[in-house]
Short mmCIF file of C-alpha atoms and ligand atoms in Angstrom, two decimals:
data_model
loop_
_atom_site.label_atom_id
_atom_site.label_comp_id
_atom_site.label_asym_id
_atom_site.label_seq_id
_atom_site.Cartn_x
_atom_site.Cartn_y
_atom_site.Cartn_z
CA UNK P 1 -25.11 -8.70 -2.66
CA UNK P 2 -23.21 -7.61 0.33
CA UNK P 3 -20.35 -5.49 0.04
CA UNK P 4 -17.19 -6.91 1.28
CA UNK P 5 -13.95 -5.64 3.15
CA UNK P 6 -11.21 -6.32 0.63
CA UNK P 7 -7.52 -6.92 2.26
CA UNK P 8 -4.43 -6.95 -0.16
CA UNK P 9 -1.25 -7.12 1.35
CA UNK P 10 2.56 -8.08 0.12
CA UNK P 11 6.05 -6.53 -0.20
CA UNK P 12 7.00 -3.79 -2.54
CA UNK P 13 6.65 -4.20 -6.35
CA UNK P 14 4.21 -7.27 -6.01
CA UNK P 15 1.60 -5.23 -7.94
CA UNK P 16 -0.53 -4.10 -4.93
CA UNK P 17 -1.67 -1.05 -6.03
CA UNK P 18 -2.44 -1.50 -9.73
CA UNK P 19 -4.33 -4.91 -8.98
CA UNK P 20 -6.00 -3.19 -5.79
CA UNK P 21 -7.01 -0.52 -8.14
CA UNK P 22 -8.25 -2.51 -10.83
CA UNK P 23 -10.30 -4.84 -8.54
CA UNK P 24 -11.76 -1.81 -6.93
CA UNK P 25 -12.63 -0.26 -10.13
CA UNK P 26 -14.27 -3.95 -11.13
CA UNK P 27 -16.45 -4.32 -8.05
CA UNK P 28 -17.45 -0.33 -7.95
CA UNK P 29 -15.76 -0.56 -4.59
CA UNK P 30 -13.12 2.35 -2.90
CA UNK P 31 -9.56 1.97 -2.92
CA UNK P 32 -7.28 2.87 -0.46
CA UNK P 33 -3.31 2.83 -0.93
CA UNK P 34 -2.51 3.05 3.35
CA UNK P 35 0.94 2.78 1.78
CA UNK P 36 0.33 6.62 0.75
CA UNK P 37 -0.16 7.60 4.22
CA UNK P 38 2.75 6.49 5.50
CA UNK P 39 4.47 8.12 2.78
CA UNK P 40 3.26 11.53 3.10
CA UNK P 41 4.22 11.26 6.98
CA UNK P 42 7.76 10.46 5.76
CA UNK P 43 7.74 13.30 3.25
CA UNK P 44 6.72 16.21 5.79
CA UNK P 45 9.58 14.63 8.34
CA UNK P 46 12.09 14.61 5.88
CA UNK P 47 10.93 18.13 5.07
CA UNK P 48 11.19 19.00 8.36
CA UNK P 49 14.39 17.79 8.99
CA UNK P 50 12.84 15.10 11.18
CA UNK P 51 14.77 11.66 11.47
CA UNK P 52 12.91 8.95 9.99
CA UNK P 53 13.86 7.24 13.41
CA UNK P 54 13.56 9.51 15.98
CA UNK P 55 10.34 8.37 17.81
CA UNK P 56 9.59 11.06 20.14
CA UNK P 57 9.23 13.43 17.28
CA UNK P 58 7.52 11.16 15.16
CA UNK P 59 4.81 10.56 17.57
CA UNK P 60 4.14 14.17 18.30
CA UNK P 61 4.49 14.70 14.07
CA UNK P 62 1.93 11.91 13.24
CA UNK P 63 -0.67 13.51 15.82
CA UNK P 64 -0.83 16.65 14.26
CA UNK P 65 -0.53 15.60 11.19
CA UNK P 66 -3.70 15.59 8.61
CA UNK P 67 -3.59 12.90 5.70
CA UNK P 68 -6.36 12.29 3.04
CA UNK P 69 -6.80 9.82 0.47
CA UNK P 70 -8.91 11.03 -2.48
CA UNK P 71 -10.14 9.36 -5.43
CA UNK P 72 -7.91 10.30 -8.29
CA UNK P 73 -8.05 13.14 -10.76
CA UNK P 74 -8.18 12.23 -14.49
CA UNK P 75 -4.63 14.45 -14.76
CA UNK P 76 -3.58 11.87 -11.62
CA UNK P 77 -4.61 8.92 -13.42
CA UNK P 78 -2.51 9.96 -16.51
CA UNK P 79 0.56 10.06 -14.36
CA UNK P 80 -0.61 6.86 -12.81
CA UNK P 81 -1.56 7.66 -9.54
CA UNK P 82 -3.98 5.63 -8.22
CA UNK P 83 -5.04 8.03 -5.07
CA UNK P 84 -4.44 11.48 -4.59
CA UNK P 85 -2.79 12.26 -1.09
CA UNK P 86 -3.24 15.48 0.72
CA UNK P 87 -0.92 16.18 3.66
CA UNK P 88 -2.44 19.06 5.79
CA UNK P 89 -4.49 19.75 2.79
CA UNK P 90 -1.99 20.09 0.13
CA UNK P 91 -1.75 17.57 -2.71
CA UNK P 92 1.43 15.44 -2.39
CA UNK P 93 0.57 12.80 -5.06
CA UNK P 94 3.59 13.33 -6.88
CA UNK P 95 6.09 14.16 -4.35
CA UNK P 96 5.30 10.83 -2.13
CA UNK P 97 6.78 8.50 -5.30
CA UNK P 98 10.55 8.56 -4.55
CA UNK P 99 12.95 6.06 -3.43
CA UNK P 100 14.08 8.31 -0.55
CA UNK P 101 10.56 8.63 0.63
CA UNK P 102 9.84 5.44 0.45
CA UNK P 103 12.91 4.28 2.29
CA UNK P 104 11.89 7.22 4.74
CA UNK P 105 8.46 5.57 5.19
CA UNK P 106 9.76 1.78 5.52
CA UNK P 107 11.77 3.31 8.56
CA UNK P 108 8.98 5.47 10.40
CA UNK P 109 6.58 2.44 9.99
CA UNK P 110 8.34 0.64 12.25
CA UNK P 111 7.26 3.23 15.22
CA UNK P 112 4.52 1.53 16.87
CA UNK P 113 2.77 5.28 17.95
CA UNK P 114 3.18 6.06 14.24
CA UNK P 115 1.27 2.99 13.81
CA UNK P 116 -1.14 3.61 15.65
CA UNK P 117 -2.46 6.63 14.53
CA UNK P 118 -2.08 5.58 10.92
CA UNK P 119 -4.05 2.41 11.74
CA UNK P 120 -7.00 4.05 13.70
CA UNK P 121 -7.26 6.57 10.47
CA UNK P 122 -7.33 3.64 8.02
CA UNK P 123 -9.99 2.24 10.15
CA UNK P 124 -12.34 5.03 9.92
CA UNK P 125 -11.65 5.75 6.37
CA UNK P 126 -12.71 1.76 5.51
CA UNK P 127 -15.45 1.84 7.67
CA UNK P 128 -18.53 0.25 6.23
CA UNK P 129 -16.83 -2.02 3.84
CA UNK P 130 -17.12 -2.16 -0.57
CA UNK P 131 -13.24 -0.99 0.05
CA UNK P 132 -9.84 -2.78 -0.75
CA UNK P 133 -7.21 -1.61 0.72
CA UNK P 134 -3.74 -2.37 0.65
CA UNK P 135 -0.69 -2.25 2.38
CA UNK P 136 1.49 -4.55 4.61
CA UNK P 137 -0.74 -4.78 7.46
CA UNK P 138 -4.33 -4.69 6.51
CA UNK P 139 -5.07 -8.04 6.65
CA UNK P 140 -3.36 -9.09 10.31
CA UNK P 141 -3.98 -5.52 12.20
CA UNK P 142 -6.07 -2.73 10.13
CA UNK P 143 -9.05 -5.43 8.94
CA UNK P 144 -8.46 -8.43 10.89
CA UNK P 145 -12.17 -9.39 9.78
CA UNK P 146 -11.70 -8.67 6.24
CA UNK P 147 -14.14 -11.11 4.19
CA UNK P 148 -11.27 -11.48 1.46
CA UNK P 149 -7.64 -11.29 2.10
CA UNK P 150 -5.01 -11.93 -0.45
CA UNK P 151 -1.40 -12.05 -0.35
CA UNK P 152 0.21 -10.98 -3.60
CA UNK P 153 3.49 -11.79 -4.09
CA UNK P 154 6.18 -11.95 -6.99
CA UNK P 155 9.64 -12.80 -7.10
CA UNK P 156 12.59 -10.14 -5.75
CA UNK P 157 14.05 -10.09 -9.72
CA UNK P 158 10.49 -9.43 -11.12
CA UNK P 159 9.16 -7.40 -8.13
CA UNK P 160 12.33 -4.65 -8.85
CA UNK P 161 12.06 -4.60 -12.49
CA UNK P 162 8.43 -3.46 -12.47
CA UNK P 163 9.77 -0.69 -9.65
CA UNK P 164 12.77 0.19 -12.36
CA UNK P 165 10.26 0.34 -14.83
CA UNK P 166 8.07 2.80 -13.15
CA UNK P 167 11.21 4.97 -12.69
CA UNK P 168 12.02 4.98 -15.92
CA UNK P 169 8.69 6.09 -16.70
CA UNK P 170 9.21 9.06 -14.79
CA UNK P 171 12.63 9.71 -16.21
CA UNK P 172 14.71 8.73 -13.23
CA UNK P 173 17.90 7.29 -13.93
CA UNK P 174 18.32 4.87 -11.51
CA UNK P 175 20.15 1.54 -12.33
CA UNK P 176 18.27 -2.02 -11.70
CA UNK P 177 20.55 -3.03 -9.48
CA UNK P 178 20.27 -0.19 -7.88
CA UNK P 179 16.32 -0.30 -7.39
CA UNK P 180 17.00 -4.25 -7.02
CA UNK P 181 19.02 -3.33 -3.52
CA UNK P 182 16.20 -0.67 -2.81
CA UNK P 183 13.46 -3.07 -2.84
CA UNK P 184 15.45 -5.97 -0.84
CA UNK P 185 16.29 -3.55 1.77
CA UNK P 186 12.89 -2.21 2.41
CA UNK P 187 11.43 -5.63 2.33
CA UNK P 188 13.53 -6.85 4.91
CA UNK P 189 12.78 -4.18 7.15
CA UNK P 190 8.71 -4.17 6.53
CA UNK P 191 9.32 -8.21 7.43
CA UNK P 192 11.34 -7.99 10.42
CA UNK P 193 10.34 -4.93 12.19
CA UNK P 194 8.56 -5.96 15.87
CA UNK P 195 5.25 -4.25 15.26
CA UNK P 196 2.98 -5.38 12.65
CA UNK P 197 5.47 -6.56 10.22
CA UNK P 198 4.85 -7.57 6.97
CA UNK P 199 3.62 -11.52 7.07
CA UNK P 200 0.58 -13.54 5.49
CA UNK P 201 -2.44 -13.94 7.54
CA UNK P 202 -3.26 -17.19 8.33
CA UNK P 203 -6.47 -17.24 6.57
CA UNK P 204 -4.96 -14.97 3.40
CA UNK P 205 -5.14 -16.44 -0.25
CA UNK P 206 -1.32 -16.75 -1.67
CA UNK P 207 -1.74 -14.93 -5.11
CA UNK P 208 2.24 -15.17 -6.80
CA UNK P 209 1.78 -13.35 -9.91
CA UNK P 210 5.26 -13.57 -10.94
CA UNK P 211 4.15 -14.52 -14.20
CA UNK P 212 1.03 -12.68 -14.46
CA UNK P 213 -0.29 -9.50 -15.31
CA UNK P 214 -2.22 -6.75 -13.63
CA UNK P 215 -5.38 -7.86 -15.48
CA UNK P 216 -5.22 -11.73 -14.71
CA UNK P 217 -4.19 -10.73 -11.46
CA UNK P 218 -7.24 -8.49 -10.89
CA UNK P 219 -9.54 -10.87 -12.57
CA UNK P 220 -8.67 -13.85 -10.40
CA UNK P 221 -9.23 -11.71 -7.09
CA UNK P 222 -12.68 -10.50 -8.53
CA UNK P 223 -13.59 -13.92 -9.05
CA UNK P 224 -12.54 -14.91 -5.31
CA UNK P 225 -14.64 -11.74 -4.25
CA UNK P 226 -17.61 -12.81 -6.16
CA UNK P 227 -17.62 -15.77 -4.41
CA UNK P 228 -17.55 -14.80 -1.20
CA UNK P 229 -20.38 -12.09 -1.56
CA UNK P 230 -22.40 -14.82 -2.65
CA UNK P 231 -21.38 -17.41 0.38
CA UNK P 232 -22.41 -14.33 2.66
CA UNK P 233 -25.53 -13.36 0.66
CA UNK P 234 -26.26 -17.16 1.11
CA UNK P 235 -25.25 -16.79 4.88
CA UNK P 236 -27.94 -14.49 5.16
CA UNK P 237 -26.01 -11.32 5.23
CA UNK P 238 -27.37 -9.78 1.80
O1 LIG O 301 2.81 0.14 -0.17
P1 LIG O 301 4.01 1.09 -0.16
O2 LIG O 301 5.43 0.75 -1.14
O3 LIG O 301 3.92 2.70 -0.64
O4 LIG O 301 4.49 1.50 1.35
C1 LIG O 301 5.74 2.28 1.88
C2 LIG O 301 6.46 1.83 3.13
O5 LIG O 301 5.03 1.99 3.90
C3 LIG O 301 6.80 0.64 2.99
O6 LIG O 301 7.68 0.16 2.70
C4 LIG O 301 6.39 0.31 4.48
C5 LIG O 301 5.34 0.82 4.96
N1 LIG O 301 3.88 0.32 5.00
C6 LIG O 301 3.74 -0.05 6.11
O7 LIG O 301 4.66 -0.52 7.20
N2 LIG O 301 2.18 -0.76 6.31
C7 LIG O 301 0.77 -0.67 5.32
N3 LIG O 301 0.11 -0.95 5.43
C8 LIG O 301 1.72 0.01 4.19
C9 LIG O 301 2.83 0.72 4.10
#
């Protein structure tokens, strides 16, 4: 069977990471979390005291930074990590999962130069197919020719609650209304930015998983992927 490129886009808390990782495991594909790259650069900017809105400094920083995604170690998997993230050779998998880094990532992701560099990196990482990549612009910009595009969504209340539970599990004491505000603020910025905003690609399948679990959502996507694989094999791409 031909190996597909699967793009999964959607807002924060839509379940993209868990679903995409699951889909990749079921199909034997590579899983890549593009948001982790924006988060890693944001972490570096915060550590260097660079504002996540400083276009010039962030353009240069992105150029001299090496970000690599690797399959998680069993130890990382135990704490829920789906990709291991290396920033200039140092493991920052845990450090990038804070609300502060998430907000900074969303801000620097509005900068065209930053996106240009990270998108090129994502295209290199996913070249060759057999990959499930998740983010905000995968089906529209990174892999516009992906054979299967999914736009994953859920109600804002449900998405905030999922994020809040994740924070609780990590022992962070944020309240649900605080997490709700953080998710809404990030959504607004991700959807309204000028460069590559979060938008459903015209040919993406909309999956609203407000009332669905991770397993169920992943199984639905795998079903769609198998159908696409068969169609492509029939069309002579086997
Ligand atoms: O998926 P995430 O929540 O880890 O992403 C963090 C931020 O990175 C998100 O708020 C916007 C940005 N991002 C993006 O602009 N494009 C992507 N393909 C992935 C993430």
